[in-house]
Every structure is written in structure tokens, then in C-alpha cells.
Amino acid sequence: MLRCVRKLATPSIGRCASTLVLVEHNGAAVNPATLHTITAANKLGGPVHALVVGDSGCQEVAAAASQIPGVEKVLVSESSALKGQISEAVSAVILDVQAKNNYSHILANGTVFGKNILPRIGAKLDVAPISDIIGVQSEDTFVRTIYAGNAIQTIQSIDPVKIVTVRSTAFEAAPSEGGSAATETVEVDVSNDKSEFIEAKISKSDRPELASANIVISGGRGLKNGENFEMLYTLADKMGAAVGASRAAVDAGYVPSDLQVGQTGKMIAPDLYIAVGISGAIQHLAGMKDSKTIVAINKDGEAPIFQVSDYGLVDDLFKAVPEMIEGIEQQ
């Protein structure tokens, strides 16, 4: 176990814990990862406030956030300057809210969204952000993984404000209904001349979102090319699953990078994870080893993936996957 302590020029002034959670959303609904972050926030003690920012749809998102048990108040900032929720603009709102409320903790999802914004907040407040926590021991002590999940690090922070991103797979999701938080509009003059949001090109799919799917089927270099991923898409559609991929498959150009599972991709923990043609590199295991049940299909019986799998099939994937599809169709 490693303990890292950062000594500040200005010591922390004792005060009751209070937490601000940055709500990730798409303008219509709260990202499910936020429910996990709120669970982590409630482990810190004290009131939990949720902050919703954006250029449109914020009132609808705020109404949903107010229903989450454990949230005491929802703060809403809606402005055309917040279009695309770029970090420079969102940070201005967070810093204004922090100046007015003096929160002891600021939390966000350990997603691209959260990791894009909180480091900027840390720099502005001159505190060290703590990334991707998997546990909360106390108000100032957190647990996270290092070395691609091969070691556990315990960090005690003496910073006056704790800036933290949360790995959603490590915490249970808070209920989405049952709460009755008050909603308050926050007026902030957001001026941003450093960046401008142009457009977002988002791939659309009828399959579940990879980060929150209950079943995920991932393919690796063993599929040999992108066309062979069609087998996995067919199997996924029949099982109501999302499709993922190893970094090797992404680097080879078989599939786009938004399907990558692993240390440099998405961290997921579905109820069922099926690894097809994936050898089990350390960086891939770091992104899926918390899955409830892991099934591996690989013709190499010595592949590292079998060391973490609950069920393993040593077979040619080009034979096994079509048989699985045929078996489901016959049911």
C-alpha cells in the first residue's frame, strides 16, 4: 500500500464536509455514471449538491437529478456560452459556485467529460486532483489503482478542497428516483475567448451504450479484420449486448476507438463480459476485470485472459461464435 501526502503552503481549515457533484448529461438525460459518483459523494458525509450546466435541456436534466436520493440541492446554470460543455466555460461556473459555497469536495465522473474539466479546476484552485478513485476511506483518504490495476494506492490529501474523479464501476449506482432535492438557478457571467464549440459528431446505435450495458461482447486481434466483427454485432443484437474491442483491434483499424475497453479506453463492469479472440493484455484487463461474470473464447489455451475468466472455451472463434448465434436462434 502506498500513501501519498502533498503538503500545502496554506493548511486546510477544518470545516464540515460538503460535496459538489458535476452532473454529466447529454441535454436530455443524466449519464448513468453520475449515479455512481453520487454514491461515492454520500460516503464523504455532509450535504451533496449536484451541478447541471449546459446551453439547453438543463431544466429537464435538473428535474431528473433532483429525484436522486442523497442529493440535497441541484444547481442549474444554463447559457449559450456553455454550448458543448467545453472545459473553459464549465470551469468558470464551477469556480463561481465554489467561491460562493466553499465546498470541501468537488467530484465528477471518471469519464472523458470529468477528466477534461477537473484538472483545470485543480490548477485554478492550486490543489492536486485525485483521479479514478475506487474507494472512500474518510473525508481525506481515498483508494485508487495504479500500474494498470496491479497495485492499490491509498492517498491522504491535506488540500483544502479535494478534487476527485470517480471510477463508476467501483461504486453501486444510486437510485434514480425517490429523492426530492430543491432546485436553484445559478447566474454566472461565462466569458470564454480561448475556445469555441463547433459541432459534435456522435455515432448512433440501437445497441446499449458500452459504458452502461449489462452485457458486453468484445473482440480482439483474433478476429483478423473489421468485417469479421459483423459476427459479434449479430451475436450482440440477439443478446441485447453492447460491442467492445481491445486496443489491438482498435489500433489495427478493425473498429473505431469509442469501442475500446481498457486502461486507455472505457472502464466497464457489466454483468456478463464475453471476450472473443482477446489474449488478455494487462491494459485490457484493467478495463473489464470488475465484470460480474467473464467468459473467454480463444484458441490459445495459455492466453492470459483465461486467468481472470469465470468460464473459458478453448476453440476457434470462427466456429464458436456462429454456433452461439445458431443456438440462440433455435431457442
mmCIF file of C-alpha atoms in Angstrom, residues 189-322:
data_model
loop_
_atom_site.group_PDB
_atom_site.id
_atom_site.type_symbol
_atom_site.label_atom_id
_atom_site.label_comp_id
_atom_site.label_asym_id
_atom_site.label_seq_id
_atom_site.Cartn_x
_atom_site.Cartn_y
_atom_site.Cartn_z
ATOM 1 C CA ASP A 189 -21.237 35.516 -16.400
ATOM 2 C CA VAL A 190 -19.371 32.957 -18.509
ATOM 3 C CA SER A 191 -16.770 34.585 -20.714
ATOM 4 C CA ASN A 192 -14.599 32.297 -22.806
ATOM 5 C CA ASP A 193 -12.382 33.623 -25.564
ATOM 6 C CA LYS A 194 -9.999 30.655 -25.565
ATOM 7 C CA SER A 195 -12.117 28.032 -27.288
ATOM 8 C CA GLU A 196 -15.297 27.584 -29.272
ATOM 9 C CA PHE A 197 -17.588 24.600 -29.703
ATOM 10 C CA ILE A 198 -18.197 23.833 -33.387
ATOM 11 C CA GLU A 199 -20.042 20.534 -33.543
ATOM 12 C CA ALA A 200 -20.208 17.047 -32.084
ATOM 13 C CA LYS A 201 -20.284 14.038 -34.382
ATOM 14 C CA ILE A 202 -21.792 11.206 -32.380
ATOM 15 C CA SER A 203 -22.188 7.692 -33.731
ATOM 16 C CA LYS A 204 -25.699 6.360 -33.141
ATOM 17 C CA SER A 205 -26.582 2.749 -32.454
ATOM 18 C CA ASP A 206 -29.619 0.786 -31.335
ATOM 19 C CA ARG A 207 -27.363 -1.282 -29.094
ATOM 20 C CA PRO A 208 -26.887 -0.401 -25.424
ATOM 21 C CA GLU A 209 -24.194 2.121 -24.544
ATOM 22 C CA LEU A 210 -20.898 0.373 -23.899
ATOM 23 C CA ALA A 211 -20.202 2.107 -20.585
ATOM 24 C CA SER A 212 -23.523 1.089 -19.003
ATOM 25 C CA ALA A 213 -24.536 -2.146 -20.796
ATOM 26 C CA ASN A 214 -25.350 -5.232 -18.730
ATOM 27 C CA ILE A 215 -23.813 -7.497 -21.373
ATOM 28 C CA VAL A 216 -20.719 -6.685 -23.419
ATOM 29 C CA ILE A 217 -19.160 -8.739 -26.211
ATOM 30 C CA SER A 218 -15.643 -7.627 -27.109
ATOM 31 C CA GLY A 219 -13.403 -8.675 -29.967
ATOM 32 C CA GLY A 220 -9.650 -8.615 -30.299
ATOM 33 C CA ARG A 221 -6.932 -9.043 -32.862
ATOM 34 C CA GLY A 222 -8.021 -12.660 -33.275
ATOM 35 C CA LEU A 223 -10.925 -11.524 -35.471
ATOM 36 C CA LYS A 224 -8.289 -10.634 -38.132
ATOM 37 C CA ASN A 225 -10.251 -7.781 -39.737
ATOM 38 C CA GLY A 226 -13.143 -5.383 -39.287
ATOM 39 C CA GLU A 227 -15.521 -7.382 -41.475
ATOM 40 C CA ASN A 228 -15.376 -10.291 -39.027
ATOM 41 C CA PHE A 229 -16.712 -8.038 -36.271
ATOM 42 C CA GLU A 230 -20.076 -8.453 -38.006
ATOM 43 C CA MET A 231 -20.290 -11.816 -36.231
ATOM 44 C CA LEU A 232 -20.061 -10.041 -32.897
ATOM 45 C CA TYR A 233 -22.629 -7.426 -33.937
ATOM 46 C CA THR A 234 -25.057 -10.194 -34.867
ATOM 47 C CA LEU A 235 -24.470 -12.024 -31.581
ATOM 48 C CA ALA A 236 -24.771 -8.790 -29.619
ATOM 49 C CA ASP A 237 -28.090 -7.899 -31.249
ATOM 50 C CA LYS A 238 -29.511 -11.296 -30.328
ATOM 51 C CA MET A 239 -28.314 -10.976 -26.725
ATOM 52 C CA GLY A 240 -29.173 -7.297 -26.231
ATOM 53 C CA ALA A 241 -25.489 -6.569 -25.701
ATOM 54 C CA ALA A 242 -23.034 -3.785 -26.448
ATOM 55 C CA VAL A 243 -19.920 -4.405 -28.535
ATOM 56 C CA GLY A 244 -16.415 -3.537 -27.354
ATOM 57 C CA ALA A 245 -12.886 -4.144 -28.569
ATOM 58 C CA SER A 246 -9.335 -4.497 -27.373
ATOM 59 C CA ARG A 247 -6.753 -1.804 -28.047
ATOM 60 C CA ALA A 248 -5.040 -4.120 -30.523
ATOM 61 C CA ALA A 249 -8.234 -4.338 -32.588
ATOM 62 C CA VAL A 250 -8.679 -0.559 -32.482
ATOM 63 C CA ASP A 251 -5.051 0.127 -33.396
ATOM 64 C CA ALA A 252 -5.377 -2.297 -36.318
ATOM 65 C CA GLY A 253 -8.332 -0.273 -37.615
ATOM 66 C CA TYR A 254 -10.929 -3.006 -37.190
ATOM 67 C CA VAL A 255 -13.310 -0.761 -35.211
ATOM 68 C CA PRO A 256 -13.463 2.892 -34.053
ATOM 69 C CA SER A 257 -11.776 3.975 -30.835
ATOM 70 C CA ASP A 258 -15.046 4.596 -28.978
ATOM 71 C CA LEU A 259 -15.399 0.812 -28.654
ATOM 72 C CA GLN A 260 -12.075 0.374 -26.877
ATOM 73 C CA VAL A 261 -12.169 -1.273 -23.463
ATOM 74 C CA GLY A 262 -9.134 -0.965 -21.216
ATOM 75 C CA GLN A 263 -6.857 1.361 -19.326
ATOM 76 C CA THR A 264 -6.757 3.838 -22.230
ATOM 77 C CA GLY A 265 -10.363 3.156 -23.224
ATOM 78 C CA LYS A 266 -13.546 2.617 -21.246
ATOM 79 C CA MET A 267 -13.612 1.095 -17.760
ATOM 80 C CA ILE A 268 -16.655 -1.164 -17.560
ATOM 81 C CA ALA A 269 -18.153 -3.752 -15.193
ATOM 82 C CA PRO A 270 -21.130 -5.431 -16.896
ATOM 83 C CA ASP A 271 -22.973 -8.434 -15.510
ATOM 84 C CA LEU A 272 -21.575 -10.515 -18.382
ATOM 85 C CA TYR A 273 -18.407 -9.850 -20.374
ATOM 86 C CA ILE A 274 -17.580 -12.098 -23.336
ATOM 87 C CA ALA A 275 -14.024 -11.753 -24.667
ATOM 88 C CA VAL A 276 -13.650 -13.132 -28.189
ATOM 89 C CA GLY A 277 -10.191 -13.506 -29.660
ATOM 90 C CA ILE A 278 -8.642 -11.352 -26.930
ATOM 91 C CA SER A 279 -5.371 -12.522 -25.405
ATOM 92 C CA GLY A 280 -5.741 -10.517 -22.199
ATOM 93 C CA ALA A 281 -3.089 -7.796 -22.125
ATOM 94 C CA ILE A 282 -2.727 -6.029 -18.775
ATOM 95 C CA GLN A 283 -4.128 -2.755 -20.070
ATOM 96 C CA HIS A 284 -7.252 -4.517 -21.374
ATOM 97 C CA LEU A 285 -7.817 -6.440 -18.149
ATOM 98 C CA ALA A 286 -7.683 -3.155 -16.228
ATOM 99 C CA GLY A 287 -10.839 -2.045 -18.046
ATOM 100 C CA MET A 288 -13.036 -5.127 -17.597
ATOM 101 C CA LYS A 289 -11.778 -7.295 -14.718
ATOM 102 C CA ASP A 290 -14.526 -5.991 -12.391
ATOM 103 C CA SER A 291 -17.198 -7.612 -14.593
ATOM 104 C CA LYS A 292 -19.518 -9.903 -12.647
ATOM 105 C CA THR A 293 -19.003 -12.865 -14.996
ATOM 106 C CA ILE A 294 -16.239 -13.148 -17.601
ATOM 107 C CA VAL A 295 -16.342 -15.612 -20.499
ATOM 108 C CA ALA A 296 -13.297 -16.045 -22.731
ATOM 109 C CA ILE A 297 -13.164 -17.630 -26.188
ATOM 110 C CA ASN A 298 -9.657 -18.134 -27.550
ATOM 111 C CA LYS A 299 -7.913 -20.923 -29.432
ATOM 112 C CA ASP A 300 -4.781 -20.416 -27.319
ATOM 113 C CA GLY A 301 -5.328 -22.235 -24.044
ATOM 114 C CA GLU A 302 -2.387 -20.362 -22.473
ATOM 115 C CA ALA A 303 -3.808 -16.892 -23.163
ATOM 116 C CA PRO A 304 -3.731 -14.651 -20.043
ATOM 117 C CA ILE A 305 -7.452 -13.896 -20.440
ATOM 118 C CA PHE A 306 -8.246 -17.354 -19.049
ATOM 119 C CA GLN A 307 -6.591 -16.417 -15.743
ATOM 120 C CA VAL A 308 -9.332 -13.899 -14.976
ATOM 121 C CA SER A 309 -12.271 -15.585 -16.715
ATOM 122 C CA ASP A 310 -15.024 -17.466 -14.910
ATOM 123 C CA TYR A 311 -15.688 -19.625 -17.965
ATOM 124 C CA GLY A 312 -13.318 -20.365 -20.807
ATOM 125 C CA LEU A 313 -13.719 -22.011 -24.188
ATOM 126 C CA VAL A 314 -10.561 -23.076 -25.990
ATOM 127 C CA ASP A 315 -11.803 -23.116 -29.554
ATOM 128 C CA ASP A 316 -11.640 -21.360 -32.902
ATOM 129 C CA LEU A 317 -13.801 -18.249 -32.587
ATOM 130 C CA PHE A 318 -14.882 -18.580 -36.224
ATOM 131 C CA LYS A 319 -16.514 -21.859 -35.238
ATOM 132 C CA ALA A 320 -17.673 -21.000 -31.727
ATOM 133 C CA VAL A 321 -19.406 -17.662 -32.395
ATOM 134 C CA PRO A 322 -21.579 -18.918 -35.315
#
